[in-house]
Amino acid sequence: MTDLCELTRLADSGRLPPPAAVAARVRARGIWLYVETWLLASRTWVVSLLIVAVLEPIVYLLALGWGLGSLVDRQVGVADGVPYLVFVGPALIVATGVMAAHQESTYPVMAGFKWRRLFLAAQATPLMPRQIALGHLASVMCRYLAQATLFWLVLLAFGATRSAWSWLVVPITGLTAWAFGACVTAYAAGLEDEGYEFALLQRFVVMPMFLFAGTFFPLSELPAYLHWVGWISPIWHGTELARVASYGAPMTGAALALHLSVLLGYAAVGTIVTTRRFTRRLTR
Amino acid sequence: MPSDPIIRAQGLTKTYGEVHAVAGISFDIAAGESFGLLGPNGAGKSTTMRMIGGTLGRSGGHLAVAGLDPEVEGSTVRAHLGVVPQQDNLDEELSVRDNLYIYGRYFGLPRSYLRAKIPELLDFAQLSEKSSAKVDRLSGGMKRRLTIARALINEPRILLLDEPTTGLDPQARHTLWDKLFRLKEVGVTLVVTTHFMDEAEQLCDRLIVIDQGRIKAEGTPRGLIAEHSTREVVEVRFGADRNAQVEPRLRDLAERVEVLPDRLLLYTEDGEAVLEQIAAAGLHPVTSLVRRSSLEDVFLRLTGRSLVD
């Protein structure tokens, strides 16, 4: 049984800085504190995620790169002057990154507010809503980067890169996933209930963006009236950049700047709206 | 009051559109005091708690917590506070220990401090043996104790408890009350919302009775009962259809009679005497009992409604 002396120490050990100092520290470092705890909590599922993150690329590259690729290379010839495996590899890294972003930005966000209420728990501490929002975005970014790095290593093992700069595919994927994920997070943070919204988003937004985004064939192969799907899809912009990095696909400086700007634009808008919606929802 | 209040609210208001969730309430809470907000669901208790924690802006009035305005200096105010929310929001996927550690890191508390603090908190919450267990394996009472332990991680001077024992069985409630008593003994200020009168009587030095966003009464539990009710209450049941019918014949036997759907309450200083008079009048209730007045009676008197619908 706890005696009074122990209880006194429990209530005030004298080992803590004053509340104002505690709060000042959280105000300065809150986002990183959040990321740190997210990484700690991820221990429960990180192993299964890493296994998937290695196996998935292998399956994709075997089926599409080698399987479909051998047919494409024989029948139609190479795209961009490289084998199909080299062509499709970097695009798959970007696409799987965006799939992960969709996953992390829908149900976990709804759960944070509604089901598991972990955002509400964090909000009772000196953390501010803005830090919880940015902390969440930065945390899932860690996952995108880890996953993209593993995929890139598999790509290397398949000998499917052609440039010393191919590692840039990893940050490009991170940026693309953030751009897409932040927008979806903003949307999810504004939803009170989840009926069918996330499933519709998956089928009618994510899938077309994935299939019509130049992942498996250049966007120019599609009829012109479908090109807009690629233009609005972060996946297409990310994919184009990833191909430049991975095998030196030809691209003008202006196009490069444009792709980068679109992704940064999506990322900025998504991040700002996410922050606002988190703040509104946590303080109403 | 011995010193400046640790929490002071003056004309505190929260409006949602046309709805006045909190309609101008004022109270002072002294450091080390156990203060209660008693009222039915929807009275504005949780809204008030959230304004104290600075996670909800106010529509009007003044509020100071440890001398700070929670709306301006929310993060500093929350560094002073321990919050036990109405609904548990522990991470069910993680162990008991990790829940405390992660929460401590939200406060930016040093790892060395947390390593030493967590076993002490687990000991206090009687969860030492569950340290490595996943939270979803714990009983409701254990989760509640863990939530309280978690709220103590930053050694708060003020503990906000929103409906701390709702949904717990009687034994778990008593265990929890005991823990809270001990914290009060060592100087932690408790602010408790509840719609259970027994909880308010057990835990609170002083309380306000809130209904529809307004304060109906303020005082100590005993003081409120003495002021707004009689010493004893006689509860008699004549059957649903006869209760109202019998009421006129009982009116003169007690200071006051309340007719509830299922029973009649007779307010008096001497319950046994009233029971004898009822029998002498030739009325034979199906059941009867004499009890002491409680805060429930105070609430009924003040609002004409019972606390738990």
Coordinates of C-alpha atoms in Angstrom, one line a residue:
Chain A
M1 CA 0.0 0.0 0.0
T2 CA 1.2 3.4 -0.8
D3 CA 2.1 5.5 2.2
L4 CA 1.8 9.2 2.5
C5 CA 5.4 9.9 1.9
E6 CA 5.4 8.0 -1.4
L7 CA 2.2 9.7 -2.3
T8 CA 3.7 13.1 -1.8
R9 CA 6.5 12.1 -4.0
L10 CA 4.0 10.9 -6.6
A11 CA 2.3 14.2 -6.6
D12 CA 5.4 16.3 -6.5
S13 CA 8.8 14.7 -6.9
G14 CA 10.7 17.9 -7.4
R15 CA 12.3 16.3 -10.4
L16 CA 10.2 18.2 -13.0
P17 CA 10.8 21.6 -14.5
P18 CA 8.0 24.1 -13.8
P19 CA 4.9 23.8 -16.1
A20 CA 5.9 26.9 -18.0
A21 CA 9.2 25.3 -19.0
V22 CA 7.5 22.0 -19.9
A23 CA 5.0 23.8 -22.1
A24 CA 7.7 26.0 -23.8
R25 CA 9.6 22.8 -24.7
V26 CA 6.5 21.2 -26.2
R27 CA 5.7 24.3 -28.1
A28 CA 9.2 24.2 -29.6
R29 CA 9.5 20.5 -30.3
G30 CA 5.9 19.2 -30.3
I31 CA 5.9 17.9 -33.8
W32 CA 9.0 15.7 -33.3
L33 CA 7.7 14.5 -29.9
Y34 CA 4.6 13.3 -31.8
V35 CA 6.6 11.6 -34.5
E36 CA 8.8 9.9 -31.8
T37 CA 5.7 8.5 -30.1
W38 CA 4.2 7.4 -33.4
L39 CA 7.4 5.5 -34.3
L40 CA 7.4 3.9 -30.9
A41 CA 3.8 2.8 -31.2
S42 CA 4.5 1.5 -34.8
R43 CA 6.6 -1.3 -33.2
T44 CA 3.4 -3.4 -33.0
W45 CA 3.0 -3.5 -36.8
V46 CA 6.3 -2.5 -38.3
V47 CA 7.6 -6.0 -38.9
S48 CA 4.6 -7.1 -40.9
L49 CA 4.7 -3.8 -42.8
L50 CA 8.4 -4.3 -43.7
I51 CA 7.8 -7.8 -44.9
V52 CA 5.0 -6.6 -47.2
A53 CA 7.2 -3.7 -48.3
V54 CA 9.8 -6.1 -49.6
L55 CA 7.6 -8.9 -50.9
E56 CA 5.2 -6.6 -52.7
P57 CA 7.8 -5.0 -55.0
I58 CA 9.2 -8.4 -55.8
V59 CA 5.8 -9.7 -56.9
Y60 CA 5.1 -6.5 -58.8
L61 CA 8.5 -6.6 -60.6
L62 CA 8.3 -10.3 -61.4
A63 CA 4.8 -10.1 -62.8
L64 CA 4.9 -6.7 -64.5
G65 CA 8.6 -6.1 -65.1
W66 CA 9.6 -9.6 -66.2
G67 CA 6.3 -11.2 -67.1
L68 CA 4.4 -8.4 -68.9
G69 CA 7.8 -6.7 -69.7
S70 CA 9.1 -9.5 -71.8
L71 CA 6.0 -9.4 -73.9
V72 CA 6.1 -5.7 -74.3
D73 CA 9.7 -5.6 -75.1
R74 CA 9.3 -8.3 -77.8
Q75 CA 6.1 -7.0 -79.4
V76 CA 6.0 -3.3 -79.1
G77 CA 9.6 -2.3 -78.4
V78 CA 10.9 -0.4 -75.5
A79 CA 9.4 2.8 -74.1
D80 CA 11.8 5.7 -73.6
G81 CA 14.5 3.4 -75.1
V82 CA 14.7 1.2 -72.0
P83 CA 13.4 -2.2 -71.2
Y84 CA 9.8 -2.3 -69.7
L85 CA 11.1 -3.3 -66.3
V86 CA 13.3 -0.2 -66.1
F87 CA 10.3 1.9 -67.4
V88 CA 7.7 0.5 -64.9
G89 CA 10.0 0.1 -61.8
P90 CA 10.2 3.7 -60.6
A91 CA 6.5 4.3 -61.4
L92 CA 5.6 1.4 -59.2
I93 CA 7.5 2.9 -56.3
V94 CA 5.6 6.1 -56.6
A95 CA 2.3 4.3 -57.0
T96 CA 2.7 2.0 -54.0
G97 CA 3.8 5.1 -52.0
V98 CA 0.5 6.8 -52.9
M99 CA -1.5 3.7 -52.0
A100 CA 0.2 3.7 -48.6
A101 CA -0.7 7.4 -48.3
H102 CA -4.3 6.6 -49.1
Q103 CA -4.3 3.9 -46.4
E104 CA -2.7 6.2 -43.7
S105 CA -4.9 9.2 -44.5
T106 CA -8.3 7.6 -44.3
Y107 CA -9.3 5.2 -41.5
P108 CA -6.4 6.1 -39.2
V109 CA -7.5 9.8 -39.3
M110 CA -11.1 8.9 -38.7
A111 CA -10.0 6.6 -35.8
G112 CA -7.9 9.4 -34.3
F113 CA -10.9 11.6 -33.9
K114 CA -13.7 9.1 -33.4
W115 CA -12.8 5.5 -32.8
R116 CA -9.5 5.3 -30.9
R117 CA -9.6 9.0 -30.1
L118 CA -5.8 9.2 -29.9
F119 CA -5.8 12.8 -31.2
L120 CA -8.1 13.8 -28.4
A121 CA -5.7 12.1 -25.9
A122 CA -2.8 14.1 -27.3
Q123 CA -4.8 17.3 -27.2
A124 CA -5.1 17.1 -23.3
T125 CA -1.4 17.6 -23.2
P126 CA 0.5 20.8 -24.0
L127 CA 0.6 19.7 -27.6
M128 CA -1.3 22.1 -29.9
P129 CA -3.8 20.9 -32.6
R130 CA -1.5 22.3 -35.3
Q131 CA 1.4 20.1 -33.9
I132 CA -0.9 17.0 -33.8
A133 CA -1.8 17.6 -37.4
L134 CA 1.7 18.2 -38.7
G135 CA 3.0 15.4 -36.4
H136 CA 0.6 13.0 -38.0
L137 CA 1.6 14.0 -41.5
A138 CA 5.3 13.8 -40.6
S139 CA 4.9 10.4 -38.9
V140 CA 3.3 8.7 -41.9
M141 CA 6.0 10.3 -44.1
C142 CA 8.4 8.1 -42.2
R143 CA 6.5 5.1 -43.4
Y144 CA 6.4 6.3 -47.0
L145 CA 10.2 6.9 -47.0
A146 CA 10.9 3.5 -45.4
Q147 CA 8.7 1.7 -47.8
A148 CA 10.1 3.5 -50.9
T149 CA 13.7 2.8 -49.8
L150 CA 13.0 -0.9 -49.6
F151 CA 11.3 -0.9 -53.0
W152 CA 14.2 1.0 -54.4
L153 CA 16.7 -1.6 -53.0
V154 CA 14.6 -4.4 -54.6
L155 CA 14.7 -2.4 -57.9
L156 CA 18.5 -2.2 -57.6
A157 CA 18.6 -5.9 -57.0
F158 CA 16.6 -6.5 -60.2
G159 CA 19.2 -4.3 -62.0
A160 CA 16.3 -2.1 -63.1
T161 CA 18.0 1.3 -62.5
R162 CA 20.1 3.1 -65.0
S163 CA 21.3 6.2 -63.2
A164 CA 23.5 7.1 -60.2
W165 CA 20.7 9.4 -59.2
S166 CA 18.1 6.7 -59.0
W167 CA 18.0 7.0 -55.1
L168 CA 16.2 10.3 -55.7
V169 CA 13.1 8.1 -56.4
V170 CA 12.8 7.8 -52.6
P171 CA 12.4 11.5 -51.8
I172 CA 10.2 11.9 -55.0
T173 CA 7.9 9.2 -53.7
G174 CA 7.9 10.8 -50.3
L175 CA 6.8 14.1 -51.8
T176 CA 4.2 12.5 -54.0
A177 CA 2.7 10.5 -51.1
W178 CA 2.7 13.6 -48.9
A179 CA 1.0 15.7 -51.6
F180 CA -1.7 13.1 -52.1
G181 CA -1.9 12.0 -48.4
A182 CA -2.2 15.5 -47.0
C183 CA -5.2 16.3 -49.3
V184 CA -6.9 13.0 -48.3
T185 CA -6.1 13.7 -44.6
A186 CA -7.7 17.1 -45.0
Y187 CA -10.8 15.5 -46.5
A188 CA -11.0 12.7 -43.8
A189 CA -10.5 15.2 -41.0
G190 CA -13.6 17.0 -42.2
L191 CA -15.8 13.9 -42.1
E192 CA -18.0 13.3 -39.1
D193 CA -18.9 9.7 -40.0
E194 CA -17.5 7.1 -42.4
G195 CA -20.2 5.5 -44.5
Y196 CA -18.9 4.7 -47.9
E197 CA -16.7 7.8 -48.5
F198 CA -13.3 6.1 -48.2
A199 CA -14.4 3.2 -50.4
L200 CA -15.6 5.5 -53.1
L201 CA -12.4 7.5 -52.9
Q202 CA -10.5 4.4 -53.4
R203 CA -12.5 3.2 -56.4
F204 CA -13.2 6.4 -58.2
V205 CA -10.3 8.7 -57.3
V206 CA -7.3 6.6 -56.4
M207 CA -7.7 3.8 -58.9
P208 CA -8.2 6.1 -62.0
M209 CA -5.3 8.2 -60.8
F210 CA -3.2 5.1 -60.6
L211 CA -4.3 3.4 -63.8
F212 CA -4.4 6.6 -66.0
A213 CA -1.2 8.2 -64.5
G214 CA 1.4 6.8 -66.8
T215 CA 2.4 4.0 -64.5
F216 CA 2.1 1.2 -67.0
F217 CA 2.3 3.1 -70.2
P218 CA 3.1 6.7 -71.1
L219 CA 0.1 9.0 -70.6
S220 CA 0.4 10.0 -74.3
E221 CA -0.8 6.5 -75.3
L222 CA -4.3 7.4 -73.9
P223 CA -6.8 9.2 -76.0
A224 CA -6.3 13.0 -75.5
Y225 CA -9.7 13.4 -73.7
L226 CA -8.3 11.3 -70.8
H227 CA -5.0 13.1 -70.4
W228 CA -6.5 15.4 -67.8
V229 CA -6.8 12.5 -65.3
G230 CA -3.0 12.2 -65.4
W231 CA -2.5 16.0 -65.2
I232 CA -4.5 16.2 -62.0
S233 CA -3.0 13.0 -60.5
P234 CA 0.0 13.5 -58.2
I235 CA 1.0 10.0 -59.2
W236 CA 1.6 11.1 -62.8
H237 CA 3.8 14.1 -61.8
G238 CA 5.7 12.0 -59.3
T239 CA 6.1 9.2 -61.9
E240 CA 7.5 11.5 -64.5
L241 CA 10.1 12.8 -62.0
A242 CA 10.9 9.3 -60.8
R243 CA 11.7 8.2 -64.3
V244 CA 14.1 11.1 -64.8
A245 CA 15.9 10.1 -61.6
S246 CA 15.8 6.4 -62.2
Y247 CA 17.0 6.1 -65.8
G248 CA 17.4 9.6 -67.1
A249 CA 14.1 9.9 -69.1
P250 CA 14.4 13.0 -71.2
M251 CA 12.7 16.1 -69.7
T252 CA 13.0 19.8 -70.2
G253 CA 13.9 22.0 -67.3
A254 CA 10.5 23.7 -67.6
A255 CA 8.6 20.4 -67.4
L256 CA 10.7 19.4 -64.4
A257 CA 9.9 22.6 -62.6
L258 CA 6.2 22.2 -63.5
H259 CA 5.9 18.6 -62.1
L260 CA 7.7 19.7 -58.9
S261 CA 5.5 22.8 -58.5
V262 CA 2.3 20.8 -58.9
L263 CA 3.4 18.3 -56.2
L264 CA 4.6 21.1 -53.9
G265 CA 1.3 22.9 -54.5
Y266 CA -0.8 19.8 -53.6
A267 CA 1.4 19.2 -50.5
A268 CA 1.1 22.9 -49.4
V269 CA -2.7 23.0 -49.8
G270 CA -3.2 19.6 -48.2
T271 CA -1.0 20.5 -45.3
I272 CA -2.7 23.9 -44.7
V273 CA -6.2 22.6 -44.9
T274 CA -5.3 19.6 -42.7
T275 CA -3.9 21.9 -40.0
R276 CA -7.0 24.1 -40.1
R277 CA -9.4 21.2 -39.9
F278 CA -7.5 19.5 -37.1
T279 CA -7.6 22.8 -35.2
R280 CA -11.3 23.3 -35.8
R281 CA -12.2 19.8 -34.9
L282 CA -10.1 19.6 -31.7
T283 CA -11.3 23.0 -30.4
R284 CA -15.0 23.2 -31.2
Chain B
M1 CA -10.5 31.1 1.1
P2 CA -6.9 30.8 2.2
S3 CA -5.2 32.1 -1.0
D4 CA -6.0 33.1 -4.5
P5 CA -8.2 30.6 -6.2
I6 CA -6.4 28.2 -8.5
I7 CA -9.3 28.3 -10.9
R8 CA -11.6 31.3 -11.2
A9 CA -14.5 31.6 -13.6
Q10 CA -16.6 34.7 -13.9
G11 CA -19.7 34.9 -16.1
L12 CA -18.3 32.0 -18.1
T13 CA -20.4 31.5 -21.3
K14 CA -20.3 29.1 -24.2
T15 CA -22.8 29.5 -27.0
Y16 CA -23.3 27.2 -30.0
G17 CA -25.5 29.2 -32.4
E18 CA -28.7 29.7 -30.4
V19 CA -27.9 27.2 -27.7
H20 CA -26.4 28.3 -24.5
A21 CA -24.4 25.3 -23.4
V22 CA -22.9 27.3 -20.5
A23 CA -24.9 30.4 -19.7
G24 CA -22.8 32.6 -17.4
I25 CA -21.4 30.7 -14.5
S26 CA -19.1 31.9 -11.9
F27 CA -17.1 29.9 -9.3
D28 CA -13.8 29.9 -7.5
I29 CA -11.8 26.8 -6.7
A30 CA -9.1 26.9 -4.0
A31 CA -5.9 25.0 -4.3
G32 CA -6.1 21.6 -2.7
E33 CA -9.9 21.7 -2.8
S34 CA -12.1 18.9 -4.2
F35 CA -14.7 20.7 -6.3
G36 CA -17.7 19.2 -8.0
L37 CA -19.9 20.1 -10.9
L38 CA -23.1 18.2 -10.4
G39 CA -25.8 18.1 -13.0
P40 CA -27.6 15.9 -15.5
N41 CA -26.2 15.0 -18.9
G42 CA -26.1 18.0 -21.2
A43 CA -26.0 20.5 -18.3
G44 CA -22.7 22.1 -19.5
K45 CA -20.3 20.2 -17.2
S46 CA -18.0 18.8 -19.9
T47 CA -18.1 22.0 -21.8
T48 CA -16.9 23.9 -18.7
M49 CA -14.1 21.3 -18.2
R50 CA -12.9 21.7 -21.8
M51 CA -12.8 25.5 -21.4
I52 CA -10.7 25.1 -18.3
G53 CA -8.2 23.0 -20.3
G54 CA -8.1 25.5 -23.1
T55 CA -9.3 23.0 -25.7
L56 CA -12.5 24.9 -26.2
G57 CA -12.8 28.7 -26.6
R58 CA -15.4 30.5 -24.5
S59 CA -18.0 32.8 -25.9
G60 CA -17.9 35.2 -23.0
G61 CA -16.7 35.8 -19.4
H62 CA -13.4 35.4 -17.7
L63 CA -11.5 32.3 -16.8
A64 CA -8.1 32.0 -15.1
V65 CA -6.4 28.7 -14.3
A66 CA -3.2 29.0 -12.2
G67 CA -3.4 32.7 -13.0
L68 CA -3.4 32.0 -16.8
D69 CA -6.0 32.5 -19.5
P70 CA -6.5 29.0 -21.0
E71 CA -7.6 30.4 -24.3
V72 CA -4.4 32.4 -24.7
E73 CA -1.9 30.1 -22.9
G74 CA -3.5 26.7 -23.5
S75 CA -0.3 24.7 -23.6
T76 CA 1.0 26.1 -20.4
V77 CA -2.3 25.6 -18.6
R78 CA -2.4 22.0 -19.8
A79 CA 1.1 21.5 -18.4
H80 CA -0.5 22.3 -15.0
L81 CA -3.4 19.9 -15.6
G82 CA -4.1 16.2 -15.5
V83 CA -7.1 15.4 -17.6
V84 CA -9.3 12.3 -17.1
P85 CA -11.8 12.4 -20.0
Q86 CA -15.3 11.0 -19.9
Q87 CA -14.5 8.3 -22.5
D88 CA -11.2 6.5 -22.2
N89 CA -8.8 7.3 -25.0
L90 CA -5.9 4.9 -24.2
D91 CA -4.1 3.3 -27.0
E92 CA -5.6 -0.2 -26.8
E93 CA -3.0 -1.7 -29.1
L94 CA -0.1 -0.8 -26.8
S95 CA 1.0 -2.1 -23.4
V96 CA 0.0 -0.4 -20.1
R97 CA 3.6 0.9 -19.7
D98 CA 3.9 2.2 -23.2
N99 CA 0.7 4.2 -22.8
L100 CA 2.2 6.0 -19.8
Y101 CA 5.5 6.5 -21.6
I102 CA 4.0 7.9 -24.8
Y103 CA 1.7 10.3 -22.9
G104 CA 4.8 11.5 -20.9
R105 CA 6.6 12.2 -24.1
Y106 CA 3.7 14.3 -25.3
F107 CA 4.7 16.5 -22.4
G108 CA 8.3 16.3 -23.5
L109 CA 9.3 14.8 -20.1
P110 CA 12.8 13.3 -20.0
R111 CA 13.2 9.6 -20.5
S112 CA 15.1 9.1 -17.3
Y113 CA 12.3 10.8 -15.4
L114 CA 9.7 8.6 -17.0
R115 CA 11.6 5.4 -16.4
A116 CA 11.5 6.1 -12.7
K117 CA 8.0 7.6 -12.6
I118 CA 6.1 4.9 -14.5
P119 CA 6.6 2.1 -11.9
E120 CA 5.5 4.5 -9.1
L121 CA 2.3 5.4 -11.0
L122 CA 1.6 1.7 -11.8
D123 CA 2.0 0.9 -8.1
F124 CA -0.4 3.7 -7.2
A125 CA -2.9 2.4 -9.7
Q126 CA -2.4 -1.2 -8.6
L127 CA -1.4 -2.1 -12.2
S128 CA 2.2 -3.2 -11.6
E129 CA 1.5 -6.7 -12.6
K130 CA -0.2 -5.6 -15.8
S131 CA 2.7 -3.4 -16.9
S132 CA 3.3 -5.4 -20.1
A133 CA -0.3 -6.3 -20.8
K134 CA -2.0 -4.8 -23.7
V135 CA -4.6 -2.3 -22.7
D136 CA -7.5 -4.1 -24.5
R137 CA -7.0 -6.9 -22.0
L138 CA -7.8 -4.7 -19.0
S139 CA -11.2 -4.5 -17.2
G140 CA -13.1 -1.2 -17.3
G141 CA -12.0 -0.3 -13.7
M142 CA -8.3 -1.0 -14.6
K143 CA -8.5 1.2 -17.7
R144 CA -10.0 3.9 -15.6
R145 CA -7.2 3.6 -13.1
L146 CA -4.7 3.7 -15.9
T147 CA -6.2 6.8 -17.3
I148 CA -5.9 8.4 -13.9
A149 CA -2.3 7.3 -13.6
R150 CA -1.6 8.7 -17.1
A151 CA -3.1 12.0 -16.1
L152 CA -0.6 12.1 -13.2
I153 CA 2.5 11.7 -15.4
N154 CA 3.3 15.4 -15.3
E155 CA 2.6 15.8 -11.5
P156 CA -0.3 18.1 -12.1
R157 CA -1.5 20.5 -9.4
I158 CA -5.0 20.2 -10.8
L159 CA -6.8 17.0 -11.8
L160 CA -9.8 17.4 -14.1
L161 CA -12.1 14.3 -13.9
D162 CA -15.0 14.1 -16.2
E163 CA -17.5 11.5 -15.0
P164 CA -14.7 9.4 -13.5
T165 CA -16.7 6.4 -12.5
T166 CA -19.5 6.2 -15.1
G167 CA -19.9 2.7 -16.3
L168 CA -18.0 1.1 -13.4
D169 CA -19.3 -1.5 -10.9
P170 CA -19.7 -0.5 -7.3
Q171 CA -16.4 -2.1 -6.1
A172 CA -14.4 -0.5 -8.9
R173 CA -16.0 2.9 -8.1
H174 CA -14.9 2.7 -4.4
T175 CA -11.4 1.7 -5.4
L176 CA -11.2 4.7 -7.6
W177 CA -12.6 7.1 -5.0
D178 CA -10.0 5.8 -2.6
K179 CA -7.3 6.7 -5.1
L180 CA -8.7 10.2 -5.6
F181 CA -8.9 10.8 -1.8
R182 CA -5.3 10.0 -1.5
L183 CA -4.4 12.5 -4.2
K184 CA -6.4 15.1 -2.4
E185 CA -4.6 14.3 0.8
V186 CA -1.3 15.3 -0.8
G187 CA -2.6 18.6 -2.1
V188 CA -3.8 17.8 -5.6
T189 CA -6.8 19.9 -6.5
L190 CA -9.7 17.8 -7.9
V191 CA -12.3 19.1 -10.2
V192 CA -15.0 16.4 -10.7
T193 CA -18.0 16.4 -13.0
T194 CA -20.6 13.8 -12.2
H195 CA -24.3 13.1 -12.5
F196 CA -24.1 10.7 -9.5
M197 CA -25.1 12.3 -6.3
D198 CA -23.3 9.6 -4.2
E199 CA -20.1 10.4 -6.1
A200 CA -20.5 14.1 -5.4
E201 CA -21.2 13.4 -1.7
Q202 CA -18.2 11.1 -1.4
L203 CA -15.6 13.2 -3.3
C204 CA -16.4 16.8 -3.1
D205 CA -15.7 19.4 -0.4
R206 CA -17.8 21.8 -2.3
L207 CA -19.9 21.7 -5.4
I208 CA -22.1 23.6 -7.8
V209 CA -25.3 22.2 -9.0
I210 CA -25.7 23.0 -12.7
D211 CA -28.7 22.7 -14.9
Q212 CA -29.1 23.9 -18.5
G213 CA -25.8 25.8 -18.3
R214 CA -26.7 27.7 -15.1
I215 CA -25.7 27.3 -11.5
K216 CA -28.7 26.4 -9.4
A217 CA -26.9 26.2 -6.0
E218 CA -23.5 26.2 -4.5
G219 CA -22.2 24.8 -1.2
T220 CA -20.9 21.8 0.6
P221 CA -22.9 18.6 0.1
R222 CA -24.1 18.7 3.7
G223 CA -24.8 22.4 3.5
L224 CA -26.8 22.0 0.3
I225 CA -28.9 19.2 1.8
A226 CA -29.5 21.2 5.0
E227 CA -30.5 24.3 3.0
H228 CA -32.7 22.7 0.3
S229 CA -34.0 19.5 1.8
T230 CA -35.1 18.0 5.1
R231 CA -33.1 15.6 7.3
E232 CA -35.0 12.5 6.2
V233 CA -37.1 11.3 3.2
V234 CA -39.8 8.7 3.3
E235 CA -40.3 6.8 0.0
V236 CA -43.6 5.1 -0.5
R237 CA -45.0 3.2 -3.4
F238 CA -48.7 2.6 -3.9
G239 CA -48.5 1.4 -7.4
A240 CA -48.1 3.5 -10.5
D241 CA -51.8 4.5 -10.8
R242 CA -52.5 5.2 -7.2
N243 CA -49.4 7.3 -6.3
A244 CA -50.9 10.6 -7.6
Q245 CA -54.3 9.7 -6.2
V246 CA -53.0 9.2 -2.6
E247 CA -50.9 12.4 -2.7
P248 CA -53.6 14.8 -1.3
R249 CA -54.1 12.7 1.8
L250 CA -50.3 12.7 2.5
R251 CA -49.7 16.4 1.9
D252 CA -50.1 17.4 5.5
L253 CA -48.0 14.7 7.0
A254 CA -44.7 16.1 5.6
E255 CA -43.1 19.4 4.9
R256 CA -43.1 18.7 1.2
V257 CA -44.3 15.8 -1.1
E258 CA -42.9 15.0 -4.5
V259 CA -44.8 12.7 -6.9
L260 CA -42.5 10.7 -9.1
P261 CA -43.8 8.3 -11.7
D262 CA -43.0 5.2 -9.6
R263 CA -43.1 6.6 -6.0
L264 CA -43.9 9.4 -3.6
L265 CA -41.2 11.2 -1.6
L266 CA -42.2 12.8 1.7
Y267 CA -39.7 15.3 3.1
T268 CA -39.6 15.4 6.9
E269 CA -37.3 15.6 9.9
D270 CA -38.6 12.3 11.4
G271 CA -39.3 9.6 8.8
E272 CA -40.4 6.9 11.2
A273 CA -43.1 9.1 12.7
V274 CA -44.4 9.9 9.2
L275 CA -44.6 6.2 8.4
E276 CA -46.6 5.6 11.5
Q277 CA -49.0 8.4 10.6
I278 CA -49.4 6.9 7.1
A279 CA -50.3 3.6 8.7
A280 CA -52.6 5.3 11.2
A281 CA -54.4 7.0 8.3
G282 CA -55.3 3.6 7.0
L283 CA -53.0 3.8 3.9
H284 CA -50.9 0.8 3.1
P285 CA -48.1 1.4 0.7
V286 CA -46.8 -1.6 -1.3
T287 CA -43.2 -0.7 -0.2
S288 CA -41.8 2.0 2.1
L289 CA -38.4 3.1 3.3
V290 CA -36.9 5.9 5.3
R291 CA -33.6 7.3 4.2
R292 CA -31.4 10.4 4.7
S293 CA -31.8 13.3 2.2
S294 CA -29.2 13.2 -0.6
L295 CA -28.1 15.6 -3.3
E296 CA -30.6 13.9 -5.5
D297 CA -33.3 15.5 -3.4
V298 CA -31.6 18.8 -3.6
F299 CA -31.5 18.6 -7.4
L300 CA -35.1 17.5 -7.5
R301 CA -36.1 20.4 -5.4
L302 CA -34.1 22.9 -7.4
T303 CA -35.0 21.8 -10.9
G304 CA -38.2 19.7 -10.5
R305 CA -36.4 16.8 -12.3
S306 CA -34.2 13.9 -11.3
L307 CA -30.5 13.7 -12.1
V308 CA -30.5 10.5 -14.0
D309 CA -33.3 10.2 -16.5

